[in-house]
Coordinates of C-alpha atoms in Angstrom, one line a residue:
M17 CA 10.7 -48.1 20.2
E18 CA 8.1 -45.6 19.3
K19 CA 6.3 -46.4 16.1
K20 CA 6.9 -43.8 13.3
S21 CA 3.8 -42.1 12.2
K22 CA 2.5 -42.9 8.8
R23 CA 2.0 -39.2 8.2
D24 CA 5.7 -38.5 8.7
R25 CA 7.0 -37.9 5.2
G26 CA 10.6 -37.4 6.3
R27 CA 12.7 -34.3 5.5
I28 CA 13.4 -32.4 2.3
L29 CA 16.5 -30.3 1.7
T30 CA 16.0 -26.6 1.3
T31 CA 17.6 -25.0 -1.7
S32 CA 20.4 -23.7 0.5
G33 CA 20.9 -27.2 2.0
L34 CA 20.9 -28.7 -1.5
K35 CA 23.5 -26.2 -2.7
K36 CA 25.7 -26.9 0.3
L37 CA 25.6 -30.6 -0.3
N38 CA 26.3 -30.4 -4.0
E39 CA 29.2 -28.0 -3.6
A40 CA 30.8 -30.4 -1.2
I41 CA 30.2 -33.3 -3.6
E42 CA 31.7 -31.2 -6.4
E43 CA 34.9 -30.5 -4.3
W44 CA 35.2 -34.3 -3.5
K45 CA 34.9 -35.2 -7.2
Q46 CA 37.6 -32.8 -8.1
Q47 CA 39.9 -33.8 -5.2
Y48 CA 39.8 -37.5 -6.1
N49 CA 39.2 -37.2 -9.9
L50 CA 35.8 -39.0 -9.7
R51 CA 32.7 -38.7 -11.8
G52 CA 30.4 -38.5 -8.8
T53 CA 28.1 -41.3 -9.8
L54 CA 25.4 -42.6 -7.4
S55 CA 27.5 -45.8 -6.8
E56 CA 30.6 -43.8 -5.9
I57 CA 28.7 -41.5 -3.5
E58 CA 27.0 -44.6 -2.0
A59 CA 30.5 -46.2 -1.4
E60 CA 31.8 -43.0 0.2
S61 CA 28.7 -42.4 2.5
G62 CA 27.2 -45.8 3.1
V63 CA 23.8 -44.3 2.1
G64 CA 21.8 -46.3 -0.5
S65 CA 21.8 -44.9 -4.0
D66 CA 17.9 -44.8 -4.1
T67 CA 18.0 -42.7 -0.9
I68 CA 20.8 -40.4 -2.3
S69 CA 18.7 -39.9 -5.4
K70 CA 15.6 -39.1 -3.3
I71 CA 17.6 -36.6 -1.1
R72 CA 19.1 -34.8 -4.1
Q73 CA 15.9 -34.6 -6.2
G74 CA 13.9 -33.3 -3.2
R75 CA 10.5 -34.7 -4.5
V76 CA 9.7 -36.8 -1.4
G77 CA 11.0 -36.7 2.1
A78 CA 13.9 -38.8 3.3
D79 CA 14.8 -40.1 6.8
I80 CA 16.6 -37.4 8.8
S81 CA 19.3 -39.8 9.9
K82 CA 20.2 -40.7 6.3
I83 CA 20.5 -37.0 5.4
Q84 CA 22.8 -36.5 8.4
Q85 CA 24.9 -39.5 7.4
L86 CA 25.2 -38.1 3.8
F87 CA 26.2 -34.7 5.1
A88 CA 28.8 -36.2 7.5
A89 CA 30.4 -38.2 4.7
F90 CA 31.4 -34.9 3.1
N91 CA 32.4 -33.2 6.3
L92 CA 29.2 -31.1 6.6
T93 CA 27.0 -30.4 9.6
L94 CA 23.3 -30.5 8.9
D95 CA 21.7 -27.3 10.2
E96 CA 18.0 -26.7 10.8
T97 CA 18.0 -24.2 7.8
D98 CA 19.2 -27.0 5.5
Y99 CA 15.9 -29.0 5.5
R100 CA 12.2 -28.8 6.0
S101 CA 9.4 -31.2 6.7
G102 CA 8.3 -33.4 3.8
K103 CA 4.7 -32.5 4.7
Q104 CA 5.4 -28.9 3.6
T105 CA 6.2 -29.8 0.0
S106 CA 3.6 -28.5 -2.4
S107 CA 3.7 -30.4 -5.6
P108 CA 6.1 -32.3 -7.9
T109 CA 6.0 -29.4 -10.2
E110 CA 7.2 -27.0 -7.6
S111 CA 9.9 -29.4 -6.4
E112 CA 11.1 -29.9 -10.0
S113 CA 11.1 -26.2 -10.6
L114 CA 13.2 -25.5 -7.5
A115 CA 15.6 -28.2 -8.5
E116 CA 16.4 -26.0 -11.5
L117 CA 17.9 -23.4 -9.1
L118 CA 21.2 -25.3 -8.8
P119 CA 22.6 -24.1 -12.1
L120 CA 21.3 -20.6 -11.3
L121 CA 23.2 -20.6 -8.0
N122 CA 26.4 -21.6 -9.7
N123 CA 26.1 -18.9 -12.3
E124 CA 28.6 -16.1 -11.5
Q125 CA 26.7 -13.6 -13.5
I126 CA 23.7 -14.1 -11.2
V127 CA 25.2 -14.9 -7.9
T128 CA 27.7 -12.1 -7.1
Q129 CA 29.9 -11.5 -4.1
N130 CA 27.8 -8.4 -3.3
S131 CA 25.4 -9.3 -0.5
S132 CA 22.2 -7.3 -0.5
Q133 CA 19.7 -6.7 2.3
I134 CA 16.2 -7.8 1.1
F135 CA 13.0 -7.2 3.0
I136 CA 10.3 -9.7 1.8
S137 CA 6.7 -8.6 2.4
Y138 CA 4.0 -11.2 2.1
R139 CA 0.7 -12.4 3.3
S140 CA 0.9 -15.2 5.9
Q141 CA -1.3 -17.6 3.8
D142 CA -0.5 -19.8 0.9
P143 CA 0.4 -19.6 -1.9
D144 CA 2.1 -16.3 -0.8
Q145 CA 3.7 -17.7 2.3
E146 CA 5.1 -20.8 0.5
L147 CA 6.4 -18.6 -2.4
A148 CA 8.1 -16.2 0.1
R149 CA 9.8 -19.2 1.7
Q150 CA 11.1 -20.4 -1.6
F151 CA 12.5 -17.0 -2.5
E152 CA 14.0 -16.7 1.0
T153 CA 15.8 -20.0 0.6
A154 CA 17.1 -19.2 -2.9
L155 CA 18.2 -15.7 -2.0
T156 CA 19.9 -16.8 1.2
A157 CA 21.7 -19.6 -0.8
A158 CA 22.8 -16.8 -3.2
S159 CA 24.5 -15.1 -0.2
H160 CA 21.9 -12.3 0.3
Q161 CA 20.6 -11.3 3.7
V162 CA 16.8 -11.7 3.9
F163 CA 14.4 -10.3 6.5
M164 CA 10.9 -11.8 6.9
A165 CA 8.8 -10.3 9.8
A166 CA 7.2 -13.6 10.9
D167 CA 10.6 -15.2 11.3
H168 CA 12.8 -12.5 12.6
I169 CA 10.7 -10.4 15.1
R170 CA 10.9 -12.0 18.5
L171 CA 8.0 -12.3 21.0
G172 CA 7.6 -9.0 22.9
E173 CA 9.6 -7.0 20.4
N174 CA 8.1 -3.7 19.1
W175 CA 6.7 -4.9 15.7
F176 CA 6.2 -1.5 14.2
Q177 CA 9.6 -0.1 15.2
R178 CA 11.4 -3.2 13.8
I179 CA 9.6 -2.9 10.5
N180 CA 10.7 0.7 10.2
E181 CA 14.3 -0.2 11.0
E182 CA 14.4 -3.0 8.5
L183 CA 12.9 -0.9 5.8
K184 CA 15.6 1.7 6.4
R185 CA 18.3 -1.0 6.3
C186 CA 17.2 -2.9 3.2
D187 CA 18.4 -2.4 -0.3
Y188 CA 15.3 -4.1 -1.9
L189 CA 11.7 -4.4 -0.9
L190 CA 10.3 -7.6 -2.5
L191 CA 6.5 -7.3 -2.5
F192 CA 4.3 -10.3 -2.9
L193 CA 0.9 -8.7 -3.7
P194 CA -2.2 -10.9 -3.3
P195 CA -5.7 -9.9 -4.5
Q196 CA -6.3 -8.8 -0.9
S197 CA -3.6 -6.2 -1.2
V198 CA -6.4 -3.9 -2.5
Q199 CA -7.6 -3.9 1.1
S200 CA -4.2 -4.2 3.0
E201 CA -3.5 -1.0 4.8
L202 CA -0.3 -2.3 6.3
L203 CA 1.1 -3.3 2.9
T204 CA 0.2 0.1 1.5
Y205 CA 1.9 1.8 4.4
Q206 CA 5.1 -0.2 4.0
V207 CA 5.3 0.9 0.3
Q208 CA 4.6 4.5 1.4
L209 CA 7.5 4.4 3.8
A210 CA 9.8 2.8 1.2
R211 CA 8.9 5.6 -1.3
E212 CA 9.6 8.2 1.3
L213 CA 13.0 6.7 2.0
Q214 CA 13.7 6.6 -1.7
S215 CA 12.9 10.3 -2.2
S216 CA 15.3 11.2 0.7
R217 CA 18.3 9.2 -0.5
S218 CA 20.6 9.7 -3.4
D219 CA 20.9 6.0 -4.0
R220 CA 17.1 5.7 -4.3
K221 CA 17.0 2.7 -1.9
P222 CA 15.1 0.6 -1.2
V223 CA 14.4 -0.6 -4.7
I224 CA 10.8 -1.9 -4.9
L225 CA 10.2 -5.2 -6.7
P226 CA 6.4 -6.0 -6.9
I227 CA 5.1 -9.5 -7.7
R228 CA 1.4 -10.1 -8.0
V229 CA 0.4 -13.5 -6.7
G230 CA -2.6 -14.8 -8.5
F231 CA -3.6 -11.2 -9.1
S232 CA -3.8 -10.0 -12.7
L233 CA -1.8 -7.0 -13.9
S234 CA -5.0 -5.7 -15.4
T235 CA -6.7 -5.6 -12.0
P236 CA -6.4 -2.2 -10.4
L237 CA -4.7 -1.7 -7.1
N238 CA -6.2 0.6 -4.4
H239 CA -5.8 4.4 -5.0
D240 CA -2.7 4.9 -2.8
L241 CA -0.9 1.7 -3.7
R242 CA -1.4 2.4 -7.4
G243 CA 0.2 5.8 -6.9
Y244 CA 3.1 4.6 -4.9
L245 CA 3.9 1.9 -7.5
Y246 CA 3.5 4.4 -10.4
R247 CA 6.2 3.7 -13.1
I248 CA 7.5 0.6 -11.2
Q249 CA 7.2 -2.5 -13.4
Q250 CA 5.4 -5.4 -11.8
R251 CA 5.5 -9.2 -12.4
E252 CA 2.6 -11.7 -12.3
W253 CA 2.9 -15.1 -10.6
R254 CA 0.1 -17.4 -11.8
S255 CA 1.3 -20.9 -10.9
P256 CA 4.4 -22.8 -9.6
E257 CA 5.8 -22.9 -13.1
D258 CA 6.4 -19.1 -12.8
T259 CA 8.5 -19.4 -9.7
I260 CA 11.8 -20.2 -11.4
I261 CA 11.2 -17.7 -14.1
I262 CA 10.6 -14.8 -11.7
L263 CA 13.3 -15.9 -9.3
R264 CA 15.8 -16.0 -12.2
E265 CA 14.9 -12.4 -13.1
V266 CA 15.1 -11.3 -9.4
L267 CA 18.6 -12.9 -9.0
T268 CA 19.7 -11.3 -12.2
L269 CA 18.5 -7.9 -11.0
L270 CA 20.3 -8.3 -7.7
A271 CA 23.5 -8.9 -9.6
T272 CA 23.2 -5.4 -11.0
P273 CA 24.3 -2.4 -9.0
P274 CA 21.2 -1.1 -7.0
E275 CA 21.6 2.5 -8.3
N276 CA 21.1 1.1 -11.9
I277 CA 18.1 -1.1 -11.0
A278 CA 16.1 1.8 -9.5
L279 CA 16.2 3.7 -12.8
E280 CA 15.8 0.6 -15.0
V281 CA 12.7 -0.7 -13.2
E282 CA 11.0 2.7 -12.6
E283 CA 11.3 3.8 -16.2
Q284 CA 9.4 0.8 -17.6
E285 CA 5.8 2.1 -17.1
E286 CA 4.7 5.5 -18.4
I287 CA 1.0 5.4 -17.3
S288 CA 0.2 7.7 -14.5
A289 CA -2.0 6.7 -11.6
T290 CA -3.8 9.9 -11.9
E291 CA -4.3 9.5 -15.6
E292 CA -6.3 6.3 -14.8
I293 CA -8.5 8.4 -12.5
S294 CA -8.9 11.0 -15.2
D295 CA -9.8 8.4 -17.8
V296 CA -12.5 7.0 -15.6
A297 CA -13.8 10.4 -14.9
S298 CA -13.9 11.2 -18.6
A299 CA -15.8 8.1 -19.5
N300 CA -19.6 8.1 -19.5
L301 CA -19.9 5.3 -16.9
L302 CA -23.1 4.6 -14.9
P303 CA -23.2 2.4 -11.8
L304 CA -24.0 -1.2 -12.6
P305 CA -27.4 -2.5 -11.3
S306 CA -25.8 -5.5 -9.6
A307 CA -22.3 -6.9 -9.2
E308 CA -20.2 -9.4 -7.3
P309 CA -19.2 -7.9 -3.9
E310 CA -16.0 -5.8 -4.2
I311 CA -13.1 -6.1 -1.8
P312 CA -13.2 -2.8 0.1
G313 CA -10.1 -0.7 -0.2
G314 CA -9.5 2.9 -1.3
Q315 CA -11.4 4.8 -3.9
I316 CA -14.7 3.2 -5.1
D317 CA -15.0 3.1 -8.9
V318 CA -17.5 5.6 -10.3
A319 CA -19.3 2.7 -12.1
S320 CA -19.6 0.7 -8.8
T321 CA -23.0 -0.2 -7.4
F322 CA -21.4 -0.1 -3.9
Y323 CA -21.0 3.6 -3.7
M324 CA -23.6 4.9 -1.2
E325 CA -24.8 8.4 -1.8
R326 CA -25.4 10.7 1.1
P327 CA -28.1 13.1 -0.1
P328 CA -28.1 16.0 -0.7
I329 CA -24.3 16.1 -0.7
E330 CA -23.6 14.7 -4.2
E331 CA -26.2 16.8 -6.0
R332 CA -25.0 20.0 -4.3
C333 CA -21.4 19.3 -5.3
Y334 CA -22.3 18.5 -8.9
Q335 CA -24.1 21.9 -9.2
T336 CA -21.4 23.9 -7.4
I337 CA -18.5 22.6 -9.5
L338 CA -20.1 23.8 -12.7
Q339 CA -20.5 27.4 -11.4
P340 CA -17.9 30.1 -12.1
S341 CA -15.7 30.6 -8.9
G342 CA -16.8 27.1 -7.8
L343 CA -14.8 25.9 -4.8
I344 CA -15.7 22.8 -2.8
R345 CA -14.1 21.8 0.5
I346 CA -14.6 18.2 1.6
K347 CA -13.5 17.3 5.1
A348 CA -13.8 13.9 6.8
P349 CA -11.5 11.4 8.6
R350 CA -9.6 8.7 6.7
Q351 CA -11.7 6.1 4.9
M352 CA -15.0 8.0 5.0
G353 CA -15.3 8.2 1.2
K354 CA -13.6 11.6 0.4
T355 CA -11.6 10.4 -2.6
S356 CA -14.5 8.4 -4.0
L357 CA -16.7 11.5 -3.8
M358 CA -14.0 13.6 -5.4
A359 CA -13.8 11.1 -8.3
R360 CA -17.5 11.3 -8.8
I361 CA -17.4 15.1 -8.9
L362 CA -14.6 15.0 -11.4
H363 CA -16.5 12.4 -13.4
H364 CA -19.6 14.7 -13.5
A365 CA -17.6 17.7 -14.6
A366 CA -15.9 15.6 -17.3
L367 CA -19.3 14.7 -18.7
E368 CA -20.0 18.4 -19.0
G369 CA -16.9 18.8 -21.1
Y370 CA -14.6 20.2 -18.3
R371 CA -10.9 19.3 -18.1
T372 CA -10.1 17.5 -14.8
V373 CA -6.8 17.0 -12.9
P374 CA -6.9 14.9 -9.8
L375 CA -3.8 15.3 -7.5
S376 CA -3.1 13.4 -4.3
F377 CA -0.5 15.2 -2.2
Q378 CA 0.0 11.9 -0.2
L379 CA 1.8 10.5 -3.3
V380 CA 4.2 13.5 -3.7
D381 CA 7.9 12.8 -2.8
K382 CA 9.1 14.5 0.3
E383 CA 11.9 16.3 -1.5
V384 CA 9.3 18.3 -3.5
F385 CA 8.4 20.1 -0.2
S386 CA 12.0 21.3 0.4
N387 CA 11.1 24.9 -0.4
L388 CA 8.3 27.0 -1.9
D389 CA 9.9 27.6 -5.3
K390 CA 10.5 23.9 -5.9
F391 CA 7.0 23.0 -4.7
L392 CA 5.2 25.5 -7.0
K393 CA 7.4 24.6 -10.0
W394 CA 6.4 21.0 -9.4
F395 CA 2.8 21.9 -9.0
C396 CA 2.7 23.9 -12.3
A397 CA 4.6 21.1 -14.2
Y398 CA 2.3 18.4 -12.8
V399 CA -0.9 20.2 -13.8
G400 CA 0.6 21.0 -17.3
R401 CA 1.5 17.3 -17.8
E402 CA -2.0 16.1 -16.9
L403 CA -3.3 18.7 -19.5
R404 CA -0.9 17.3 -22.1
L405 CA 0.8 20.6 -22.4
P406 CA 4.6 21.0 -22.8
N407 CA 6.6 22.2 -19.9
Q408 CA 7.4 25.9 -20.4
L409 CA 8.5 26.9 -16.9
D410 CA 11.7 28.5 -18.1
D411 CA 9.7 31.0 -20.2
Y412 CA 7.5 32.1 -17.3
W413 CA 9.7 31.7 -14.2
D414 CA 11.6 34.9 -13.3
D415 CA 13.3 34.9 -9.9
I416 CA 12.9 38.6 -9.5
F417 CA 9.1 38.3 -9.1
G418 CA 9.0 35.5 -6.6
S419 CA 7.5 32.0 -6.7
K420 CA 3.8 32.9 -6.1
V421 CA 3.7 35.6 -8.9
N422 CA 5.5 33.2 -11.3
C423 CA 3.0 30.4 -10.4
K424 CA 0.1 32.7 -11.0
D425 CA 1.5 33.8 -14.3
Y426 CA 2.1 30.3 -15.4
F427 CA -1.6 29.4 -14.8
E428 CA -3.0 32.6 -16.1
K429 CA -0.9 33.2 -19.2
Y430 CA -0.1 29.6 -20.2
L431 CA -2.2 26.8 -18.7
L432 CA -5.6 28.4 -18.6
A433 CA -5.0 30.3 -21.8
Q434 CA -4.3 27.1 -23.7
I435 CA -7.6 25.3 -22.8
D436 CA -11.0 26.0 -24.2
H437 CA -13.0 24.5 -21.3
P438 CA -13.1 25.1 -17.6
L439 CA -10.5 23.2 -15.5
V440 CA -11.4 21.4 -12.2
L441 CA -8.4 20.8 -9.9
G442 CA -9.1 18.0 -7.4
L443 CA -6.6 18.5 -4.6
D444 CA -6.7 15.4 -2.4
E445 CA -5.0 14.8 0.9
I446 CA -4.1 18.4 1.2
D447 CA -3.3 17.8 4.9
R448 CA 0.1 16.7 3.7
V449 CA 0.9 20.3 2.9
F450 CA 0.0 21.3 6.5
Q451 CA 3.2 19.5 7.7
Y452 CA 5.2 22.2 5.9
P453 CA 4.0 25.5 7.4
D454 CA 6.3 27.7 5.4
I455 CA 4.9 26.2 2.1
A456 CA 1.3 25.7 3.4
E457 CA 0.7 29.3 4.2
D458 CA 1.8 30.6 0.8
F459 CA 0.3 27.8 -1.2
L460 CA -3.1 27.9 0.5
G461 CA -3.1 31.7 0.3
L462 CA -2.4 31.4 -3.4
L463 CA -5.5 29.1 -3.9
R464 CA -7.6 31.7 -2.0
A465 CA -6.2 34.5 -4.2
W466 CA -7.1 32.5 -7.4
H467 CA -10.6 32.0 -6.1
E468 CA -11.0 35.7 -5.5
E469 CA -9.6 36.5 -9.0
S470 CA -12.3 34.2 -10.5
K471 CA -15.0 36.6 -9.3
R472 CA -13.8 39.5 -11.4
R473 CA -11.6 38.2 -14.3
A474 CA -12.8 36.0 -17.1
I475 CA -9.6 33.9 -17.5
W476 CA -9.8 32.8 -13.8
K477 CA -13.5 31.8 -14.2
K478 CA -12.2 28.8 -16.0
L479 CA -10.7 27.4 -12.8
R480 CA -12.7 25.4 -10.3
L481 CA -11.2 24.0 -7.1
L482 CA -12.0 20.9 -5.1
V483 CA -10.0 20.7 -1.8
V484 CA -10.1 17.5 0.2
H485 CA -8.7 17.1 3.7
S486 CA -9.0 14.9 6.8
T487 CA -8.4 17.2 9.7
E488 CA -9.0 20.8 10.8
V489 CA -6.5 23.3 9.4
Y490 CA -4.2 23.7 12.4
I491 CA -1.7 26.2 10.8
P492 CA -2.3 29.9 11.6
M493 CA -3.7 31.8 8.7
N494 CA -5.1 35.2 8.0
I495 CA -8.9 34.8 7.7
N496 CA -8.8 36.7 4.4
Q497 CA -6.1 34.5 3.0
S498 CA -7.5 31.1 3.8
P499 CA -9.4 28.9 1.3
F500 CA -11.0 27.1 4.2
N501 CA -13.7 29.7 5.0
V502 CA -15.0 30.2 1.4
G503 CA -16.8 28.0 -1.0
L504 CA -19.1 25.0 -0.3
P505 CA -18.1 23.1 2.9
I506 CA -18.9 19.4 2.9
D507 CA -18.4 17.5 6.1
L508 CA -19.0 13.8 5.2
P509 CA -21.2 12.1 7.8
E510 CA -21.2 8.4 8.8
F511 CA -23.9 6.1 7.2
N512 CA -27.2 6.0 8.9
P513 CA -29.2 2.8 9.5
E514 CA -31.2 3.2 6.3
Q515 CA -28.1 3.5 4.3
V516 CA -26.4 0.5 5.9
K517 CA -29.6 -1.6 5.2
D518 CA -29.5 -0.4 1.6
L519 CA -25.8 -1.3 1.3
A520 CA -26.5 -4.7 2.8
S521 CA -29.1 -5.4 0.2
R522 CA -26.6 -4.5 -2.5
H523 CA -24.4 -7.3 -1.0
N524 CA -27.4 -9.6 -1.4
L525 CA -28.1 -9.6 2.3
N526 CA -31.8 -9.3 3.2
W527 CA -31.2 -7.7 6.7
S528 CA -33.7 -6.6 9.3
E529 CA -33.4 -3.4 11.3
Q530 CA -32.2 -5.5 14.2
E531 CA -29.3 -7.0 12.1
V532 CA -28.3 -3.5 11.0
E533 CA -28.3 -2.4 14.6
K534 CA -26.1 -5.3 15.6
L535 CA -23.4 -4.4 13.1
M536 CA -23.6 -0.7 13.9
A537 CA -23.2 -1.4 17.6
I538 CA -19.7 -2.6 16.8
V539 CA -18.5 -0.3 14.0
G540 CA -21.0 2.6 14.1
G541 CA -21.7 4.0 10.7
H542 CA -18.1 4.1 9.5
P543 CA -18.3 3.5 5.7
Y544 CA -15.1 1.5 5.4
L545 CA -15.7 -0.7 8.4
I546 CA -19.3 -1.3 7.3
R547 CA -18.2 -2.4 3.8
V548 CA -15.6 -4.7 5.1
A549 CA -18.1 -6.5 7.3
L550 CA -20.7 -6.7 4.6
Y551 CA -18.2 -8.0 2.1
H552 CA -17.0 -10.9 4.3
I553 CA -20.5 -11.8 5.4
S554 CA -21.8 -11.8 1.9
K555 CA -18.8 -14.0 0.9
Q556 CA -19.8 -16.4 3.8
D557 CA -16.3 -15.9 5.4
L558 CA -18.2 -15.5 8.7
T559 CA -21.7 -14.7 10.0
L560 CA -23.1 -11.6 11.7
Q561 CA -23.3 -13.8 14.9
D562 CA -19.6 -14.6 14.6
L563 CA -18.6 -10.9 14.2
P564 CA -18.3 -9.8 17.8
E565 CA -15.7 -12.5 18.6
N566 CA -13.9 -12.1 15.3
V567 CA -13.4 -8.3 15.1
T568 CA -10.4 -7.8 17.4
T569 CA -8.5 -11.0 16.9
E570 CA -5.1 -11.1 15.1
T571 CA -6.7 -13.1 12.2
G572 CA -10.0 -11.2 12.2
I573 CA -11.5 -9.3 9.3
Y574 CA -10.2 -6.0 10.7
S575 CA -6.8 -7.2 11.8
D576 CA -4.9 -5.4 9.0
H577 CA -6.8 -2.2 9.5
L578 CA -6.4 -2.2 13.3
R579 CA -2.7 -2.9 13.2
R580 CA -2.3 -0.1 10.7
Q581 CA -4.0 2.3 13.1
L582 CA -1.9 1.0 16.0
W583 CA 1.2 1.6 13.8
N584 CA 0.0 5.2 13.3
L585 CA -0.2 5.7 17.1
E586 CA 3.1 4.1 17.9
E587 CA 4.8 6.4 15.5
Y588 CA 3.7 9.4 17.5
P589 CA 3.8 8.6 21.3
E590 CA 1.8 11.7 22.1
L591 CA -1.1 10.4 20.0
A592 CA -0.9 7.0 21.6
E593 CA -1.1 8.6 25.0
A594 CA -4.0 10.7 23.9
M595 CA -5.9 7.7 22.6
K596 CA -5.1 5.8 25.8
N597 CA -6.7 8.7 27.7
V598 CA -9.8 8.6 25.5
I599 CA -10.5 4.9 26.1
S600 CA -9.8 5.1 29.9
E601 CA -12.7 4.6 32.3
N602 CA -12.1 8.0 34.0
Y603 CA -12.1 10.0 30.7
S604 CA -14.2 13.1 30.8
G605 CA -14.4 13.8 27.1
Q606 CA -11.9 16.7 27.3
L607 CA -8.8 16.5 25.0
T608 CA -6.3 19.0 23.9
G609 CA -7.5 20.5 20.6
M610 CA -4.5 19.6 18.4
L611 CA -4.4 16.0 19.6
G612 CA -8.1 15.7 19.2
F613 CA -7.9 17.0 15.6
K614 CA -5.2 14.5 14.7
L615 CA -7.0 11.5 16.2
D616 CA -10.2 12.7 14.4
S617 CA -8.3 12.8 11.1
L618 CA -7.3 9.2 11.6
G619 CA -10.9 8.3 12.2
L620 CA -10.3 7.0 15.7
V621 CA -12.5 9.5 17.6
K622 CA -15.5 11.6 16.9
W623 CA -16.6 14.9 18.3
E624 CA -19.9 15.5 20.2
G625 CA -20.0 19.2 20.8
N626 CA -16.7 20.1 22.5
K627 CA -15.9 16.6 23.6
C628 CA -14.5 13.7 21.7
Y629 CA -15.0 9.9 22.2
P630 CA -13.9 6.7 20.5
R631 CA -15.5 6.5 17.1
C632 CA -16.9 3.0 17.6
Q633 CA -16.9 0.1 20.0
L634 CA -14.4 -1.8 17.8
Y635 CA -11.7 0.9 18.5
R636 CA -12.5 1.0 22.2
Q637 CA -12.1 -2.8 22.6
Y638 CA -9.0 -3.1 20.5
F639 CA -7.0 -0.3 22.0
Q640 CA -7.9 -1.2 25.5
V641 CA -6.0 -4.4 24.9
H642 CA -3.1 -3.0 22.8
L643 CA -2.5 0.3 24.5

């Protein structure tokens, strides 16, 4: 007989398996009018009382044959979902905590007959992974249907398509947010899709339930994630002791009709994501001389030492925004630093006493774009709220004059008239408006008209505009009505070798020019990709020598970013085909203008004259494998 390994710690019942066993024992007790003592169960099953106690407490593993024998005694079949390896148990504290689930799962006020579809999003590393497993076990035992990508997507199945389908099907999106969520583009994108689904449905599904795992509520999320989770209450998991507390709350929420939960959860928080940016911009903060390396992701704080200036861009922007009729247009692909530059311009203006309102169109619900009148009303109301002014749309909106005239009147006769200092509007991700041509033409024309008004009327000299976008304007517009051929144009460049070397030194890396060249040979001068590499090298997660073999692996430092880019392409087959063409050996550099603009806005290609090529070797290598 094969000798059993000393490392084999037996099997431990999952929460669903334990509930299954205890329900059967309860029925047996009632049928035969027994107390269900260990000796009575031992007599019925032939399993020793010590082993029965071990199996039911779940603190250490038991022999699989004994578990099967105990199940068979009560007419049960032991399924694979009923147990797990004893080596997977975390700690006595966790096991004891999960044992407390039994009374929860027998509570009719918590475990209802209404089965919900739950999508669990988590990082495939502990403690997040173990926590997700525990929640899956408990939710399944409570008769809910749970989807977890790692378990339910088969080999060869389209990962991105399945994620989209499951998000559409689910009633709840349970988010486990680790500290790395600041950097996770895939997680941010999942939340974005969930919010878009909410805005298009009357039942506001899926309801989002965020849980921070070892990640303080006081620690800021990335710019987009903070906006998508605006007004949604979050919970913080610090240790295994919190598991049962949060799980009880989740089960209680799930027992409430979903339409009530959405309102209840979303109305908890009243702090706007954009208010946070305004507060930062209003504070007299200077970059710190040195700091612990920051996890790259989204907007860089105005006080951060890791913001790399690209002279003379910043100084020109600071001067322009203070001038009457000031209008700045910042264009660059994703993750090149547009939002961080916008925040610094707003910060500079705030120091001069200006009022500032940042607005990211990426965070606007889809229903707002249903028609021009609704969009402009929302726009006016939003700016007024950020200026702490009461909503008076009813006093200034007269259908006979049309939406654009009403919007102009609201700004001229109310918003601008109520403030004593100039107002800087920072309009980020304005590309989102391009997707709605009927709205875009009128709204962008309105911005241009306001800019022209500011040259001749004092009231409009108070307004300064900061327009940020990722791609060329591909909607047809009259040259005299477009805001994209006036003002100061800023096209953010990539970092040069001197800037990369400077940024490396801020990460406490004393690099030579050869080391800088080695990094740039892989990722070029792309600001985000550079910062990700420097962060992980400075944290000693890997070395520069390891980087070439690490970058395109599924567990590499760019895995989340690359999968997010692949997801973008798979959503739009024509873009995937265009990118496939760009990385082919026979590619001539010629690409249809519109497709080239869109790939450029994603940061995947760059233009050299009239030809476009992969932005860096990283993208070429990755997409040659995955496309």
